[in-house]
């Protein structure tokens, strides 16, 4: 007869440890079974039934359950973990051999279309923070040249065009965006002060130092007249823009100055990225806690890397907090709107400053060059202003 201490002897009556192991095993099997039957809980925008990928595409894109990253500098590498079941909600715009649960991207591309001196610096400060919270990748370009949407940068979830023309509007993909313009007369005044003192010189705009030297050798009136000629490409983009596109929401910088919170809610609401339901208790804490996990990914977001946690929408409370952190007083170092500092990129923060700066000579030259544009954009009813 074997002793009870013999470890090789089978137990006739299962003990507590055995029952516990069996219990945990059953629980694991039940959870796995429910996961196979239930839809994915991944927080990404749902696609319409007509645009779901085929089962073959699903199996090809989700054959691996491990993380992978592909692409070179500027490409959308992504860092989103998901289950094969969730891939029916999104599609990969990368090569099939690089598709994996972490390289899938939403079917919708989001766009910001701006112009020089039309609050582009403000939007390019707010939008990346929103993308970070949502786990989206983004790409910013200031070039007037054609944008190649098939390039690695073109695969970003959110595209920011600081000098937008119709050549920057996606043609062969589903997108939504918003477009911001400004009174061209205020653009001239703002550009003069910015080019003369505050605008940072970059590799993309190496001519700025030469422009700055030229403006510093002119009178204010002569500098404004020179800017009228220099800004012709910017005003040409405004003139040739399609203001009737149902996929692009139109805003004016004057509206942003008057109420930035309202414009932020309307713009991201139009994109479908705003959760305007009251965020109470667990929902608010969950979004706040999980969005913090995306913070380390922000330095690489410009290069196309997504955050580890993906959200379909940002809460209204969080968006308003981001806007508050980018109000004029904070960005200008404590000044209120209307208090001028010509050395600051956020010089004055008001609309209509052209009325003080334009001389009769500058006004006549502006009417000669851009009078029809002012009427087209709705900033004047006639040339008698």
mmCIF file of C-alpha atoms in Angstrom:
data_model
loop_
_atom_site.group_PDB
_atom_site.id
_atom_site.type_symbol
_atom_site.label_atom_id
_atom_site.label_comp_id
_atom_site.label_asym_id
_atom_site.label_seq_id
_atom_site.Cartn_x
_atom_site.Cartn_y
_atom_site.Cartn_z
ATOM 1 C CA UNK A 1 0.000 0.000 0.000
ATOM 2 C CA UNK A 2 1.259 3.437 -0.971
ATOM 3 C CA UNK A 3 1.559 6.056 1.692
ATOM 4 C CA UNK A 4 -0.402 9.287 1.475
ATOM 5 C CA UNK A 5 2.875 11.193 1.286
ATOM 6 C CA UNK A 6 3.749 9.456 -1.991
ATOM 7 C CA UNK A 7 3.479 12.279 -4.581
ATOM 8 C CA UNK A 8 3.074 9.821 -7.447
ATOM 9 C CA UNK A 9 -0.101 8.334 -5.979
ATOM 10 C CA UNK A 10 -3.279 9.677 -7.605
ATOM 11 C CA UNK A 11 -5.740 11.368 -5.273
ATOM 12 C CA UNK A 12 -9.128 9.677 -5.120
ATOM 13 C CA UNK A 13 -10.791 12.849 -3.818
ATOM 14 C CA UNK A 14 -9.664 16.129 -5.471
ATOM 15 C CA UNK A 15 -8.258 18.547 -2.942
ATOM 16 C CA UNK A 16 -8.698 22.278 -2.735
ATOM 17 C CA UNK A 17 -5.758 23.005 -5.038
ATOM 18 C CA UNK A 18 -7.075 20.614 -7.671
ATOM 19 C CA UNK A 19 -10.568 22.111 -7.509
ATOM 20 C CA UNK A 20 -9.072 25.607 -7.812
ATOM 21 C CA UNK A 21 -7.092 24.637 -10.896
ATOM 22 C CA UNK A 22 -10.157 23.106 -12.492
ATOM 23 C CA UNK A 23 -12.222 26.189 -11.669
ATOM 24 C CA UNK A 24 -9.685 28.555 -13.230
ATOM 25 C CA UNK A 25 -9.425 26.319 -16.268
ATOM 26 C CA UNK A 26 -13.181 26.411 -16.800
ATOM 27 C CA UNK A 27 -13.210 30.187 -16.419
ATOM 28 C CA UNK A 28 -10.465 30.608 -18.973
ATOM 29 C CA UNK A 29 -12.273 28.386 -21.439
ATOM 30 C CA UNK A 30 -15.543 30.299 -20.933
ATOM 31 C CA UNK A 31 -13.814 33.650 -21.441
ATOM 32 C CA UNK A 32 -12.098 32.421 -24.591
ATOM 33 C CA UNK A 33 -15.395 31.103 -25.925
ATOM 34 C CA UNK A 34 -17.163 34.403 -25.259
ATOM 35 C CA UNK A 35 -14.314 36.334 -26.901
ATOM 36 C CA UNK A 36 -14.661 34.233 -30.050
ATOM 37 C CA UNK A 37 -18.411 34.859 -30.223
ATOM 38 C CA UNK A 38 -18.556 38.520 -29.099
ATOM 39 C CA UNK A 39 -17.629 41.492 -31.320
ATOM 40 C CA UNK A 40 -14.382 43.262 -30.588
ATOM 41 C CA UNK A 41 -14.410 46.010 -27.961
ATOM 42 C CA UNK A 42 -11.619 47.921 -29.650
ATOM 43 C CA UNK A 43 -12.427 51.638 -29.690
ATOM 44 C CA UNK A 44 -12.121 52.478 -33.390
ATOM 45 C CA UNK A 45 -14.691 53.997 -35.756
ATOM 46 C CA UNK A 46 -17.056 51.390 -37.146
ATOM 47 C CA UNK A 47 -17.168 51.004 -40.925
ATOM 48 C CA UNK A 48 -20.254 50.617 -43.005
ATOM 49 C CA UNK A 49 -21.337 47.152 -43.972
ATOM 50 C CA UNK A 50 -20.617 47.826 -47.635
ATOM 51 C CA UNK A 51 -16.956 48.556 -46.985
ATOM 52 C CA UNK A 52 -16.025 45.544 -44.870
ATOM 53 C CA UNK A 53 -12.980 43.643 -46.128
ATOM 54 C CA UNK A 54 -13.365 40.147 -47.446
ATOM 55 C CA UNK A 55 -12.733 37.123 -45.199
ATOM 56 C CA UNK A 56 -9.599 36.440 -47.201
ATOM 57 C CA UNK A 57 -8.302 39.898 -46.486
ATOM 58 C CA UNK A 58 -9.139 39.434 -42.800
ATOM 59 C CA UNK A 59 -7.199 36.235 -42.541
ATOM 60 C CA UNK A 60 -4.257 37.745 -44.396
ATOM 61 C CA UNK A 61 -4.142 40.891 -42.250
ATOM 62 C CA UNK A 62 -4.692 39.169 -38.894
ATOM 63 C CA UNK A 63 -2.714 35.984 -39.138
ATOM 64 C CA UNK A 64 -0.258 37.153 -36.529
ATOM 65 C CA UNK A 65 -1.096 37.988 -32.965
ATOM 66 C CA UNK A 66 2.262 39.581 -32.239
ATOM 67 C CA UNK A 67 3.253 43.220 -32.531
ATOM 68 C CA UNK A 68 5.148 44.402 -35.591
ATOM 69 C CA UNK A 69 6.354 47.729 -36.896
ATOM 70 C CA UNK A 70 7.249 48.553 -40.489
ATOM 71 C CA UNK A 71 8.234 51.605 -42.433
ATOM 72 C CA UNK A 72 10.982 54.161 -42.636
ATOM 73 C CA UNK A 73 11.242 57.720 -41.381
ATOM 74 C CA UNK A 74 7.944 59.534 -41.847
ATOM 75 C CA UNK A 75 5.931 56.366 -42.371
ATOM 76 C CA UNK A 76 2.926 55.245 -40.404
ATOM 77 C CA UNK A 77 4.390 52.499 -38.289
ATOM 78 C CA UNK A 78 1.596 52.272 -35.756
ATOM 79 C CA UNK A 79 1.591 50.656 -32.359
ATOM 80 C CA UNK A 80 -1.984 49.527 -31.883
ATOM 81 C CA UNK A 81 -2.713 46.080 -30.510
ATOM 82 C CA UNK A 82 -5.967 44.400 -31.509
ATOM 83 C CA UNK A 83 -7.545 41.029 -32.035
ATOM 84 C CA UNK A 84 -8.296 39.528 -35.467
ATOM 85 C CA UNK A 85 -11.998 40.149 -34.899
ATOM 86 C CA UNK A 86 -11.527 43.909 -34.749
ATOM 87 C CA UNK A 87 -9.907 44.147 -38.179
ATOM 88 C CA UNK A 88 -13.326 44.163 -39.829
ATOM 89 C CA UNK A 89 -13.667 47.720 -38.557
ATOM 90 C CA UNK A 90 -10.574 49.135 -40.206
ATOM 91 C CA UNK A 91 -8.393 48.637 -43.238
ATOM 92 C CA UNK A 92 -4.669 48.709 -43.810
ATOM 93 C CA UNK A 93 -3.262 51.119 -46.385
ATOM 94 C CA UNK A 94 0.121 49.448 -46.239
ATOM 95 C CA UNK A 95 1.507 46.620 -48.292
ATOM 96 C CA UNK A 96 -0.194 43.244 -47.659
ATOM 97 C CA UNK A 97 3.042 41.658 -46.488
ATOM 98 C CA UNK A 98 3.395 44.281 -43.752
ATOM 99 C CA UNK A 99 -0.199 44.054 -42.536
ATOM 100 C CA UNK A 100 -0.532 43.052 -38.927
ATOM 101 C CA UNK A 101 -2.781 43.833 -35.961
ATOM 102 C CA UNK A 102 -0.574 46.856 -35.272
ATOM 103 C CA UNK A 103 -0.436 48.349 -38.763
ATOM 104 C CA UNK A 104 -4.168 48.641 -39.421
ATOM 105 C CA UNK A 105 -5.529 52.173 -39.710
ATOM 106 C CA UNK A 106 -9.000 53.720 -39.740
ATOM 107 C CA UNK A 107 -10.706 54.016 -43.113
ATOM 108 C CA UNK A 108 -11.236 57.768 -42.620
ATOM 109 C CA UNK A 109 -8.508 60.364 -43.161
ATOM 110 C CA UNK A 110 -8.855 63.630 -41.231
ATOM 111 C CA UNK A 111 -7.539 66.905 -42.651
ATOM 112 C CA UNK A 112 -6.901 70.451 -41.519
ATOM 113 C CA UNK A 113 -6.633 72.957 -44.381
ATOM 114 C CA UNK A 114 -5.115 76.301 -43.429
ATOM 115 C CA UNK A 115 -3.334 79.275 -44.929
ATOM 116 C CA UNK A 116 -0.382 81.422 -43.966
ATOM 117 C CA UNK A 117 -1.257 83.740 -41.033
ATOM 118 C CA UNK A 118 -4.707 82.179 -40.603
ATOM 119 C CA UNK A 119 -4.239 80.650 -37.114
ATOM 120 C CA UNK A 120 -2.250 77.752 -38.558
ATOM 121 C CA UNK A 121 0.192 77.807 -35.622
ATOM 122 C CA UNK A 122 -2.716 77.529 -33.178
ATOM 123 C CA UNK A 123 -4.362 74.597 -34.946
ATOM 124 C CA UNK A 124 -1.009 72.848 -35.386
ATOM 125 C CA UNK A 125 -0.600 73.094 -31.624
ATOM 126 C CA UNK A 126 -4.055 71.809 -30.687
ATOM 127 C CA UNK A 127 -4.536 69.012 -33.225
ATOM 128 C CA UNK A 128 -1.407 66.977 -32.301
ATOM 129 C CA UNK A 129 -2.520 66.950 -28.649
ATOM 130 C CA UNK A 130 -5.929 65.616 -29.693
ATOM 131 C CA UNK A 131 -4.247 63.010 -31.901
ATOM 132 C CA UNK A 132 -2.065 61.956 -28.990
ATOM 133 C CA UNK A 133 -5.080 61.418 -26.748
ATOM 134 C CA UNK A 134 -6.911 59.433 -29.439
ATOM 135 C CA UNK A 135 -3.853 57.405 -30.414
ATOM 136 C CA UNK A 136 -3.816 58.780 -33.986
ATOM 137 C CA UNK A 137 -0.763 59.535 -36.091
ATOM 138 C CA UNK A 138 -0.430 62.887 -37.861
ATOM 139 C CA UNK A 139 1.707 64.697 -40.393
ATOM 140 C CA UNK A 140 2.205 68.455 -40.888
ATOM 141 C CA UNK A 141 3.373 70.094 -44.101
ATOM 142 C CA UNK A 142 3.911 73.755 -44.985
ATOM 143 C CA UNK A 143 4.719 73.183 -48.645
ATOM 144 C CA UNK A 144 2.726 74.739 -51.476
ATOM 145 C CA UNK A 145 3.733 71.841 -53.747
ATOM 146 C CA UNK A 146 1.587 68.819 -54.532
ATOM 147 C CA UNK A 147 1.270 66.316 -51.698
ATOM 148 C CA UNK A 148 1.818 62.641 -52.476
ATOM 149 C CA UNK A 149 -0.855 60.753 -50.580
ATOM 150 C CA UNK A 150 0.787 57.448 -51.448
ATOM 151 C CA UNK A 151 3.960 58.418 -49.600
ATOM 152 C CA UNK A 152 4.682 57.208 -46.051
ATOM 153 C CA UNK A 153 3.638 60.624 -44.703
ATOM 154 C CA UNK A 154 0.363 60.362 -46.616
ATOM 155 C CA UNK A 155 -0.627 57.312 -44.581
ATOM 156 C CA UNK A 156 -0.968 59.355 -41.387
ATOM 157 C CA UNK A 157 -4.414 59.414 -39.801
ATOM 158 C CA UNK A 158 -4.551 63.228 -39.567
ATOM 159 C CA UNK A 159 -2.988 65.464 -42.246
ATOM 160 C CA UNK A 160 -2.303 69.128 -41.463
ATOM 161 C CA UNK A 161 -1.781 71.445 -44.453
ATOM 162 C CA UNK A 162 -0.578 74.877 -43.350
ATOM 163 C CA UNK A 163 -0.621 76.274 -46.910
ATOM 164 C CA UNK A 164 -3.535 74.391 -48.403
ATOM 165 C CA UNK A 165 -4.612 74.440 -52.017
ATOM 166 C CA UNK A 166 -6.982 72.246 -53.973
ATOM 167 C CA UNK A 167 -3.959 70.104 -54.844
ATOM 168 C CA UNK A 168 -3.893 69.051 -51.173
ATOM 169 C CA UNK A 169 -7.459 67.701 -51.089
ATOM 170 C CA UNK A 170 -7.559 63.869 -51.164
ATOM 171 C CA UNK A 171 -9.190 62.528 -54.321
ATOM 172 C CA UNK A 172 -9.140 58.769 -53.954
ATOM 173 C CA UNK A 173 -9.840 58.165 -50.281
ATOM 174 C CA UNK A 174 -12.571 58.784 -47.744
ATOM 175 C CA UNK A 175 -11.809 61.946 -45.786
ATOM 176 C CA UNK A 176 -13.275 64.761 -43.760
ATOM 177 C CA UNK A 177 -11.675 68.080 -42.981
ATOM 178 C CA UNK A 178 -12.120 71.706 -42.079
ATOM 179 C CA UNK A 179 -10.764 74.825 -43.765
ATOM 180 C CA UNK A 180 -9.887 78.138 -42.112
ATOM 181 C CA UNK A 181 -9.559 81.516 -43.848
ATOM 182 C CA UNK A 182 -9.018 85.084 -42.640
ATOM 183 C CA UNK A 183 -9.676 88.606 -43.856
ATOM 184 C CA UNK A 184 -6.898 89.052 -46.454
ATOM 185 C CA UNK A 185 -6.287 92.605 -45.224
ATOM 186 C CA UNK A 186 -5.431 91.291 -41.759
ATOM 187 C CA UNK A 187 -3.268 88.607 -43.383
ATOM 188 C CA UNK A 188 -1.142 91.366 -44.937
ATOM 189 C CA UNK A 189 -0.645 93.196 -41.626
ATOM 190 C CA UNK A 190 0.067 90.010 -39.680
ATOM 191 C CA UNK A 191 2.510 88.762 -42.317
ATOM 192 C CA UNK A 192 4.412 92.055 -42.277
ATOM 193 C CA UNK A 193 5.036 91.957 -38.519
ATOM 194 C CA UNK A 194 5.698 88.220 -38.490
ATOM 195 C CA UNK A 195 8.152 88.242 -41.390
ATOM 196 C CA UNK A 196 9.937 91.256 -39.983
ATOM 197 C CA UNK A 197 10.453 90.008 -36.421
ATOM 198 C CA UNK A 198 8.767 86.926 -34.980
ATOM 199 C CA UNK A 199 8.346 84.142 -37.540
ATOM 200 C CA UNK A 200 10.957 81.404 -36.938
ATOM 201 C CA UNK A 201 13.314 80.616 -39.799
ATOM 202 C CA UNK A 202 13.111 76.964 -40.868
ATOM 203 C CA UNK A 203 14.782 74.691 -43.393
ATOM 204 C CA UNK A 204 11.574 74.745 -45.437
ATOM 205 C CA UNK A 205 11.710 78.537 -45.688
ATOM 206 C CA UNK A 206 15.326 79.597 -45.903
ATOM 207 C CA UNK A 207 14.404 82.791 -47.789
ATOM 208 C CA UNK A 208 12.880 84.285 -44.633
ATOM 209 C CA UNK A 209 16.180 85.781 -43.466
ATOM 210 C CA UNK A 210 16.500 87.640 -46.752
ATOM 211 C CA UNK A 211 12.879 88.839 -46.510
ATOM 212 C CA UNK A 212 13.446 90.014 -42.934
ATOM 213 C CA UNK A 213 16.511 91.992 -43.916
ATOM 214 C CA UNK A 214 14.594 93.638 -46.747
ATOM 215 C CA UNK A 215 11.609 94.603 -44.577
ATOM 216 C CA UNK A 216 13.828 96.080 -41.878
ATOM 217 C CA UNK A 217 15.247 98.447 -44.482
ATOM 218 C CA UNK A 218 11.802 99.761 -45.506
ATOM 219 C CA UNK A 219 9.197 102.031 -44.022
ATOM 220 C CA UNK A 220 6.016 100.426 -42.684
ATOM 221 C CA UNK A 221 4.020 101.552 -45.716
ATOM 222 C CA UNK A 222 6.622 100.269 -48.158
ATOM 223 C CA UNK A 223 6.768 96.975 -46.264
ATOM 224 C CA UNK A 224 3.000 96.519 -46.472
ATOM 225 C CA UNK A 225 3.066 97.268 -50.202
ATOM 226 C CA UNK A 226 5.812 94.699 -50.648
ATOM 227 C CA UNK A 227 3.803 92.102 -48.711
ATOM 228 C CA UNK A 228 0.846 92.628 -51.071
ATOM 229 C CA UNK A 229 2.992 91.284 -53.892
ATOM 230 C CA UNK A 230 4.688 88.620 -51.776
ATOM 231 C CA UNK A 231 1.399 87.090 -50.567
ATOM 232 C CA UNK A 232 0.003 86.499 -54.061
ATOM 233 C CA UNK A 233 0.361 82.658 -53.810
ATOM 234 C CA UNK A 234 -1.570 82.620 -50.509
ATOM 235 C CA UNK A 235 -4.429 84.699 -51.876
ATOM 236 C CA UNK A 236 -4.489 82.637 -55.072
ATOM 237 C CA UNK A 237 -5.109 79.527 -52.972
ATOM 238 C CA UNK A 238 -8.009 81.233 -51.207
ATOM 239 C CA UNK A 239 -9.456 82.378 -54.530
ATOM 240 C CA UNK A 240 -9.350 78.959 -56.219
ATOM 241 C CA UNK A 241 -10.586 76.981 -53.192
ATOM 242 C CA UNK A 242 -13.813 74.975 -53.505
ATOM 243 C CA UNK A 243 -16.023 76.365 -50.737
ATOM 244 C CA UNK A 244 -18.947 74.049 -51.562
ATOM 245 C CA UNK A 245 -17.420 70.657 -50.722
ATOM 246 C CA UNK A 246 -19.704 68.674 -48.358
ATOM 247 C CA UNK A 247 -16.652 66.948 -46.859
ATOM 248 C CA UNK A 248 -14.978 70.178 -45.744
ATOM 249 C CA UNK A 249 -16.361 72.507 -43.072
ATOM 250 C CA UNK A 250 -15.555 76.184 -43.581
ATOM 251 C CA UNK A 251 -14.486 78.461 -40.718
ATOM 252 C CA UNK A 252 -13.123 81.972 -40.374
ATOM 253 C CA UNK A 253 -10.327 82.984 -38.058
ATOM 254 C CA UNK A 254 -12.529 85.825 -36.823
ATOM 255 C CA UNK A 255 -14.923 83.205 -35.429
ATOM 256 C CA UNK A 256 -12.022 81.481 -33.698
ATOM 257 C CA UNK A 257 -10.899 84.745 -32.086
ATOM 258 C CA UNK A 258 -14.422 85.444 -30.822
ATOM 259 C CA UNK A 259 -15.081 81.953 -29.414
ATOM 260 C CA UNK A 260 -12.317 79.328 -29.708
ATOM 261 C CA UNK A 261 -14.238 76.789 -27.615
ATOM 262 C CA UNK A 262 -17.220 76.849 -29.979
ATOM 263 C CA UNK A 263 -15.063 76.479 -33.086
ATOM 264 C CA UNK A 264 -13.107 73.586 -31.576
ATOM 265 C CA UNK A 265 -16.292 71.700 -30.704
ATOM 266 C CA UNK A 266 -17.801 72.322 -34.133
ATOM 267 C CA UNK A 267 -14.671 71.382 -36.078
ATOM 268 C CA UNK A 268 -13.974 68.093 -34.282
ATOM 269 C CA UNK A 269 -17.691 67.359 -34.172
ATOM 270 C CA UNK A 270 -17.813 67.654 -37.963
ATOM 271 C CA UNK A 271 -14.897 65.236 -38.221
ATOM 272 C CA UNK A 272 -16.798 62.738 -36.072
ATOM 273 C CA UNK A 273 -14.101 62.760 -33.395
ATOM 274 C CA UNK A 274 -16.106 64.451 -30.624
ATOM 275 C CA UNK A 275 -17.943 62.618 -27.843
ATOM 276 C CA UNK A 276 -20.357 65.279 -26.626
ATOM 277 C CA UNK A 277 -22.099 63.050 -24.098
ATOM 278 C CA UNK A 278 -21.529 64.122 -20.476
ATOM 279 C CA UNK A 279 -18.420 62.319 -19.225
ATOM 280 C CA UNK A 280 -19.169 61.334 -15.654
ATOM 281 C CA UNK A 281 -17.531 59.003 -13.195
ATOM 282 C CA UNK A 282 -15.990 55.924 -14.738
ATOM 283 C CA UNK A 283 -16.090 57.199 -18.350
ATOM 284 C CA UNK A 284 -14.165 60.336 -17.506
ATOM 285 C CA UNK A 285 -11.582 58.508 -15.395
ATOM 286 C CA UNK A 286 -11.185 55.754 -17.992
ATOM 287 C CA UNK A 287 -10.466 58.173 -20.824
ATOM 288 C CA UNK A 288 -8.131 60.279 -18.682
ATOM 289 C CA UNK A 289 -6.181 57.259 -17.441
ATOM 290 C CA UNK A 290 -5.904 55.340 -20.705
ATOM 291 C CA UNK A 291 -5.078 58.405 -22.817
ATOM 292 C CA UNK A 292 -2.014 58.938 -20.610
ATOM 293 C CA UNK A 293 -0.595 55.730 -22.056
ATOM 294 C CA UNK A 294 -0.418 57.463 -25.453
ATOM 295 C CA UNK A 295 1.729 60.313 -24.127
ATOM 296 C CA UNK A 296 5.102 58.583 -24.652
ATOM 297 C CA UNK A 297 4.164 58.044 -28.323
ATOM 298 C CA UNK A 298 3.670 61.756 -29.015
ATOM 299 C CA UNK A 299 7.256 62.599 -30.034
ATOM 300 C CA UNK A 300 6.938 60.025 -32.817
ATOM 301 C CA UNK A 301 3.348 60.870 -33.775
ATOM 302 C CA UNK A 302 4.581 63.297 -36.410
ATOM 303 C CA UNK A 303 6.541 60.430 -37.970
ATOM 304 C CA UNK A 304 3.459 58.243 -38.141
ATOM 305 C CA UNK A 305 3.521 56.245 -34.919
ATOM 306 C CA UNK A 306 0.182 55.699 -33.225
ATOM 307 C CA UNK A 307 -0.445 55.436 -29.535
ATOM 308 C CA UNK A 308 -0.994 52.051 -27.879
ATOM 309 C CA UNK A 309 -4.583 52.930 -26.913
ATOM 310 C CA UNK A 310 -7.031 53.906 -29.642
ATOM 311 C CA UNK A 311 -10.180 55.945 -29.016
ATOM 312 C CA UNK A 312 -12.872 56.709 -31.569
ATOM 313 C CA UNK A 313 -13.727 60.083 -30.011
ATOM 314 C CA UNK A 314 -12.403 62.632 -27.554
ATOM 315 C CA UNK A 315 -14.615 63.832 -24.725
ATOM 316 C CA UNK A 316 -15.866 67.402 -24.953
ATOM 317 C CA UNK A 317 -14.447 68.148 -21.499
ATOM 318 C CA UNK A 318 -10.962 67.056 -22.540
ATOM 319 C CA UNK A 319 -11.112 69.006 -25.820
ATOM 320 C CA UNK A 320 -12.163 72.191 -24.035
ATOM 321 C CA UNK A 321 -9.271 71.701 -21.628
ATOM 322 C CA UNK A 322 -6.827 71.486 -24.539
ATOM 323 C CA UNK A 323 -8.257 74.684 -26.042
ATOM 324 C CA UNK A 324 -7.983 76.436 -22.682
ATOM 325 C CA UNK A 325 -4.318 75.437 -22.479
ATOM 326 C CA UNK A 326 -3.814 77.144 -25.871
ATOM 327 C CA UNK A 327 -5.655 80.407 -25.199
ATOM 328 C CA UNK A 328 -4.089 83.709 -26.219
ATOM 329 C CA UNK A 329 -3.120 84.752 -22.703
ATOM 330 C CA UNK A 330 -1.096 81.591 -22.108
ATOM 331 C CA UNK A 331 0.560 81.593 -25.531
ATOM 332 C CA UNK A 332 1.454 85.291 -25.394
ATOM 333 C CA UNK A 333 3.041 85.165 -21.962
ATOM 334 C CA UNK A 334 0.188 86.726 -19.991
ATOM 335 C CA UNK A 335 -1.015 89.473 -22.339
ATOM 336 C CA UNK A 336 -4.695 89.991 -23.070
ATOM 337 C CA UNK A 337 -6.090 90.237 -26.581
ATOM 338 C CA UNK A 338 -5.512 93.708 -28.000
ATOM 339 C CA UNK A 339 -2.261 94.302 -26.103
ATOM 340 C CA UNK A 340 0.412 94.309 -28.795
ATOM 341 C CA UNK A 341 3.909 92.845 -28.691
ATOM 342 C CA UNK A 342 5.504 93.099 -32.132
ATOM 343 C CA UNK A 343 8.248 90.625 -31.160
ATOM 344 C CA UNK A 344 5.766 87.842 -30.331
ATOM 345 C CA UNK A 345 4.346 85.385 -32.841
ATOM 346 C CA UNK A 346 1.035 85.950 -31.028
ATOM 347 C CA UNK A 347 1.276 89.692 -31.582
ATOM 348 C CA UNK A 348 -2.182 91.106 -30.834
ATOM 349 C CA UNK A 349 -4.921 88.493 -31.119
ATOM 350 C CA UNK A 350 -7.688 90.678 -32.570
ATOM 351 C CA UNK A 351 -9.508 91.051 -35.888
ATOM 352 C CA UNK A 352 -9.651 94.209 -37.985
ATOM 353 C CA UNK A 353 -6.154 95.501 -37.256
ATOM 354 C CA UNK A 354 -5.809 96.475 -40.932
ATOM 355 C CA UNK A 355 -7.967 99.558 -40.298
ATOM 356 C CA UNK A 356 -5.182 101.043 -38.181
ATOM 357 C CA UNK A 357 -2.290 99.904 -40.384
ATOM 358 C CA UNK A 358 -3.522 100.570 -43.929
ATOM 359 C CA UNK A 359 -2.645 103.941 -45.429
ATOM 360 C CA UNK A 360 -4.659 105.290 -48.395
ATOM 361 C CA UNK A 361 -1.894 104.154 -50.727
ATOM 362 C CA UNK A 362 -1.878 100.614 -49.327
ATOM 363 C CA UNK A 363 -5.669 100.472 -49.453
ATOM 364 C CA UNK A 364 -5.800 101.524 -53.109
ATOM 365 C CA UNK A 365 -3.156 98.995 -54.085
ATOM 366 C CA UNK A 366 -4.983 96.222 -52.227
ATOM 367 C CA UNK A 367 -8.229 97.032 -54.056
ATOM 368 C CA UNK A 368 -6.378 96.952 -57.351
ATOM 369 C CA UNK A 369 -4.872 93.530 -56.703
ATOM 370 C CA UNK A 370 -7.375 91.705 -54.496
ATOM 371 C CA UNK A 371 -10.617 93.679 -54.497
ATOM 372 C CA UNK A 372 -12.662 90.855 -56.117
ATOM 373 C CA UNK A 373 -11.218 88.316 -53.652
ATOM 374 C CA UNK A 374 -12.447 90.333 -50.692
ATOM 375 C CA UNK A 375 -15.969 90.352 -52.137
ATOM 376 C CA UNK A 376 -15.774 86.647 -53.044
ATOM 377 C CA UNK A 377 -14.889 85.697 -49.466
ATOM 378 C CA UNK A 378 -17.646 87.881 -48.028
ATOM 379 C CA UNK A 379 -15.406 90.351 -46.213
ATOM 380 C CA UNK A 380 -16.749 93.290 -48.243
ATOM 381 C CA UNK A 381 -20.002 93.916 -50.089
ATOM 382 C CA UNK A 382 -18.352 96.136 -52.692
ATOM 383 C CA UNK A 383 -15.076 97.878 -53.461
ATOM 384 C CA UNK A 384 -16.198 100.908 -51.465
ATOM 385 C CA UNK A 385 -14.615 100.202 -48.084
#
